[in-house]
Amino acid sequence: CMPTPVTDAFEFLRLVEPLVGTWAGTGHGDYPTIGAFDYRETLQLAVRPAEETLRYEQRTLRLTAMGAVPSHWEVGLVWLTRDGELRLSNAQNGRSEAMSGRAVEEDGMLVLELRSTVFGLDDRMVAAARTIRLTGDVIEYEQRMATTSVTEETVHLRNRLTREA
């Protein structure tokens, strides 16, 4: 089945409405400059119909031998432009990021594909990309990035989140 691009803001909000709520999962991170680690993530999603946006807040605890340590906090908005381009804008741990891409329906799944367009307050970042798959009670994602130290785009994070009751 060919993916169907989502090009209408109301259709986008209808597709993400079932995702409203709190999600959690344990993921894995790795990058050549920092080494492997596991983390626990909590993601809260809310639709803001008046602004035609999906709001998200993501908090991460790095799982260490000493216990869970706060690691990452990100807040952002996701929306479709009038011409069907997917946009994301966020603030995270002292930097900001803007991304653009597309949303497609593929075999009953909503797939969001995003690439960085702007980074603020972090000269190390060169590129970032996210692929997010939303289906039923599961959200799976992969984040890739390139930095001034690792110039080839490399997988940094992978996680599978499930809906919390």
mmCIF file of C-alpha atoms in Angstrom:
data_model
loop_
_atom_site.group_PDB
_atom_site.id
_atom_site.type_symbol
_atom_site.label_atom_id
_atom_site.label_comp_id
_atom_site.label_asym_id
_atom_site.label_seq_id
_atom_site.Cartn_x
_atom_site.Cartn_y
_atom_site.Cartn_z
ATOM 1 C CA CYS A 1 0.000 0.000 0.000
ATOM 2 C CA MET A 2 1.416 3.385 -1.011
ATOM 3 C CA PRO A 3 1.792 5.990 1.754
ATOM 4 C CA THR A 4 -0.790 8.763 1.602
ATOM 5 C CA PRO A 5 0.546 12.245 2.385
ATOM 6 C CA VAL A 6 -1.408 14.126 5.039
ATOM 7 C CA THR A 7 -1.803 17.663 3.709
ATOM 8 C CA ASP A 8 -4.712 19.114 5.698
ATOM 9 C CA ALA A 9 -4.361 20.463 9.268
ATOM 10 C CA PHE A 10 -7.804 19.172 10.315
ATOM 11 C CA GLU A 11 -6.975 15.701 8.982
ATOM 12 C CA PHE A 12 -3.645 15.809 10.856
ATOM 13 C CA LEU A 13 -5.409 16.727 14.116
ATOM 14 C CA ARG A 14 -7.984 13.955 13.565
ATOM 15 C CA LEU A 15 -5.165 11.428 13.092
ATOM 16 C CA VAL A 16 -3.244 12.500 16.212
ATOM 17 C CA GLU A 17 -6.280 12.970 18.493
ATOM 18 C CA PRO A 18 -6.192 9.313 19.665
ATOM 19 C CA LEU A 19 -2.595 9.907 20.805
ATOM 20 C CA VAL A 20 -3.565 12.501 23.411
ATOM 21 C CA GLY A 21 -2.396 11.391 26.822
ATOM 22 C CA THR A 22 0.705 10.132 28.573
ATOM 23 C CA TRP A 23 3.122 7.616 27.079
ATOM 24 C CA ALA A 24 6.188 5.943 28.594
ATOM 25 C CA GLY A 25 8.935 3.575 27.583
ATOM 26 C CA THR A 26 12.531 2.577 28.059
ATOM 27 C CA GLY A 27 14.799 3.442 25.180
ATOM 28 C CA HIS A 28 18.402 3.106 24.163
ATOM 29 C CA GLY A 29 20.841 5.820 23.188
ATOM 30 C CA ASP A 30 24.279 5.682 21.681
ATOM 31 C CA TYR A 31 26.627 8.080 19.947
ATOM 32 C CA PRO A 32 30.339 7.870 19.169
ATOM 33 C CA THR A 33 31.230 10.755 21.500
ATOM 34 C CA ILE A 34 29.257 9.577 24.559
ATOM 35 C CA GLY A 35 28.791 5.799 24.466
ATOM 36 C CA ALA A 36 25.714 3.655 25.038
ATOM 37 C CA PHE A 37 23.037 4.308 27.657
ATOM 38 C CA ASP A 38 19.469 3.342 28.533
ATOM 39 C CA TYR A 39 16.792 5.829 29.482
ATOM 40 C CA ARG A 40 13.201 6.050 30.684
ATOM 41 C CA GLU A 41 11.017 8.520 28.823
ATOM 42 C CA THR A 42 7.649 10.046 29.587
ATOM 43 C CA LEU A 43 5.832 11.830 26.768
ATOM 44 C CA GLN A 44 2.664 13.888 27.154
ATOM 45 C CA LEU A 45 0.655 14.797 24.048
ATOM 46 C CA ALA A 46 -2.218 17.283 23.780
ATOM 47 C CA VAL A 47 -4.096 18.643 20.763
ATOM 48 C CA ARG A 48 -4.645 22.392 20.643
ATOM 49 C CA PRO A 49 -7.513 22.676 18.122
ATOM 50 C CA ALA A 50 -7.690 26.498 18.118
ATOM 51 C CA GLU A 51 -4.033 26.681 17.023
ATOM 52 C CA GLU A 52 -4.225 23.478 14.918
ATOM 53 C CA THR A 53 -1.194 22.077 16.738
ATOM 54 C CA LEU A 54 -0.064 19.021 18.650
ATOM 55 C CA ARG A 55 1.736 20.023 21.853
ATOM 56 C CA TYR A 56 4.266 17.679 23.407
ATOM 57 C CA GLU A 57 6.384 17.536 26.519
ATOM 58 C CA GLN A 58 9.078 14.885 26.796
ATOM 59 C CA ARG A 59 11.137 14.144 29.918
ATOM 60 C CA THR A 60 13.954 11.647 30.142
ATOM 61 C CA LEU A 61 15.714 9.922 33.013
ATOM 62 C CA ARG A 62 19.049 8.274 32.238
ATOM 63 C CA LEU A 63 19.201 4.843 33.862
ATOM 64 C CA THR A 64 22.546 4.444 35.641
ATOM 65 C CA ALA A 65 24.091 2.142 38.246
ATOM 66 C CA MET A 66 23.347 4.938 40.743
ATOM 67 C CA GLY A 67 19.650 5.053 39.765
ATOM 68 C CA ALA A 68 17.568 7.244 37.469
ATOM 69 C CA VAL A 69 19.098 10.675 36.793
ATOM 70 C CA PRO A 70 17.245 13.551 35.034
ATOM 71 C CA SER A 71 18.738 13.864 31.554
ATOM 72 C CA HIS A 72 16.582 15.668 28.979
ATOM 73 C CA TRP A 73 13.507 17.879 28.925
ATOM 74 C CA GLU A 74 11.877 19.009 25.685
ATOM 75 C CA VAL A 75 8.702 20.991 24.992
ATOM 76 C CA GLY A 76 7.373 21.666 21.520
ATOM 77 C CA LEU A 77 4.616 22.067 18.975
ATOM 78 C CA VAL A 78 3.942 20.116 15.776
ATOM 79 C CA TRP A 79 1.677 21.378 12.990
ATOM 80 C CA LEU A 80 0.970 21.283 9.258
ATOM 81 C CA THR A 81 1.368 24.414 7.168
ATOM 82 C CA ARG A 82 -1.336 25.395 4.700
ATOM 83 C CA ASP A 83 0.663 23.725 1.915
ATOM 84 C CA GLY A 84 0.914 20.431 3.837
ATOM 85 C CA GLU A 85 4.453 20.711 5.208
ATOM 86 C CA LEU A 86 4.957 19.246 8.681
ATOM 87 C CA ARG A 87 6.718 21.596 11.126
ATOM 88 C CA LEU A 88 8.118 21.130 14.607
ATOM 89 C CA SER A 89 9.461 23.793 16.949
ATOM 90 C CA ASN A 90 10.896 23.007 20.374
ATOM 91 C CA ALA A 91 13.014 24.097 23.306
ATOM 92 C CA GLN A 92 15.263 21.542 24.978
ATOM 93 C CA ASN A 93 18.026 21.615 27.574
ATOM 94 C CA GLY A 94 19.238 25.097 26.673
ATOM 95 C CA ARG A 95 18.842 24.942 22.904
ATOM 96 C CA SER A 96 16.040 25.333 20.406
ATOM 97 C CA GLU A 97 15.304 23.481 17.214
ATOM 98 C CA ALA A 98 13.050 23.853 14.192
ATOM 99 C CA MET A 99 12.299 20.932 11.878
ATOM 100 C CA SER A 100 10.246 20.366 8.756
ATOM 101 C CA GLY A 101 9.078 17.276 6.941
ATOM 102 C CA ARG A 102 5.986 15.301 6.128
ATOM 103 C CA ALA A 103 3.255 13.197 7.661
ATOM 104 C CA VAL A 104 2.009 10.124 5.813
ATOM 105 C CA GLU A 105 -0.531 7.391 6.493
ATOM 106 C CA GLU A 106 1.017 4.024 5.763
ATOM 107 C CA ASP A 107 -0.728 0.675 6.412
ATOM 108 C CA GLY A 108 -2.862 2.084 9.248
ATOM 109 C CA MET A 109 0.091 3.898 10.786
ATOM 110 C CA LEU A 110 0.841 7.626 10.912
ATOM 111 C CA VAL A 111 4.512 8.263 10.092
ATOM 112 C CA LEU A 112 6.138 11.623 10.811
ATOM 113 C CA GLU A 113 9.456 12.313 9.099
ATOM 114 C CA LEU A 114 11.283 15.454 10.194
ATOM 115 C CA ARG A 115 14.667 17.074 9.464
ATOM 116 C CA SER A 116 16.302 19.999 11.207
ATOM 117 C CA THR A 117 16.177 23.403 9.568
ATOM 118 C CA VAL A 118 17.506 25.597 12.398
ATOM 119 C CA PHE A 119 19.342 25.098 15.696
ATOM 120 C CA GLY A 120 19.596 27.807 18.301
ATOM 121 C CA LEU A 121 22.214 28.104 21.050
ATOM 122 C CA ASP A 122 24.217 24.968 20.197
ATOM 123 C CA ASP A 123 27.083 25.350 17.743
ATOM 124 C CA ARG A 124 27.879 21.614 17.920
ATOM 125 C CA MET A 125 24.730 20.550 16.051
ATOM 126 C CA VAL A 126 24.974 20.151 12.271
ATOM 127 C CA ALA A 127 21.858 18.089 11.417
ATOM 128 C CA ALA A 128 19.113 16.064 13.064
ATOM 129 C CA ALA A 129 16.313 13.857 11.774
ATOM 130 C CA ARG A 130 13.433 12.087 13.486
ATOM 131 C CA THR A 131 11.174 9.302 12.255
ATOM 132 C CA ILE A 132 8.122 8.743 14.442
ATOM 133 C CA ARG A 133 5.629 5.913 13.887
ATOM 134 C CA LEU A 134 2.247 6.158 15.598
ATOM 135 C CA THR A 135 -0.078 3.168 15.651
ATOM 136 C CA GLY A 136 -2.696 2.098 18.173
ATOM 137 C CA ASP A 137 -1.190 2.247 21.651
ATOM 138 C CA VAL A 138 2.432 2.338 20.464
ATOM 139 C CA ILE A 139 4.742 5.196 19.470
ATOM 140 C CA GLU A 140 8.142 4.225 18.070
ATOM 141 C CA TYR A 141 10.834 6.661 17.075
ATOM 142 C CA GLU A 142 14.411 6.981 15.950
ATOM 143 C CA GLN A 143 16.512 10.120 16.156
ATOM 144 C CA ARG A 144 19.634 10.608 14.049
ATOM 145 C CA MET A 145 22.094 13.464 14.211
ATOM 146 C CA ALA A 146 25.376 14.882 12.954
ATOM 147 C CA THR A 147 27.609 17.177 14.960
ATOM 148 C CA THR A 148 30.851 19.031 14.464
ATOM 149 C CA SER A 149 32.583 15.956 15.992
ATOM 150 C CA VAL A 150 30.592 13.247 14.134
ATOM 151 C CA THR A 151 29.865 14.634 10.679
ATOM 152 C CA GLU A 152 28.019 11.575 9.311
ATOM 153 C CA GLU A 153 24.359 11.363 10.369
ATOM 154 C CA THR A 154 24.290 8.644 13.043
ATOM 155 C CA VAL A 155 21.486 7.043 15.068
ATOM 156 C CA HIS A 156 21.422 8.564 18.542
ATOM 157 C CA LEU A 157 18.119 7.426 20.123
ATOM 158 C CA ARG A 158 15.522 4.675 19.696
ATOM 159 C CA ASN A 159 12.462 4.133 21.845
ATOM 160 C CA ARG A 160 9.105 2.395 21.969
ATOM 161 C CA LEU A 161 6.480 4.096 24.093
ATOM 162 C CA THR A 162 3.143 2.689 25.209
ATOM 163 C CA ARG A 163 0.076 4.478 26.537
ATOM 164 C CA GLU A 164 -0.129 4.787 30.301
ATOM 165 C CA ALA A 165 -3.480 4.175 31.963
#
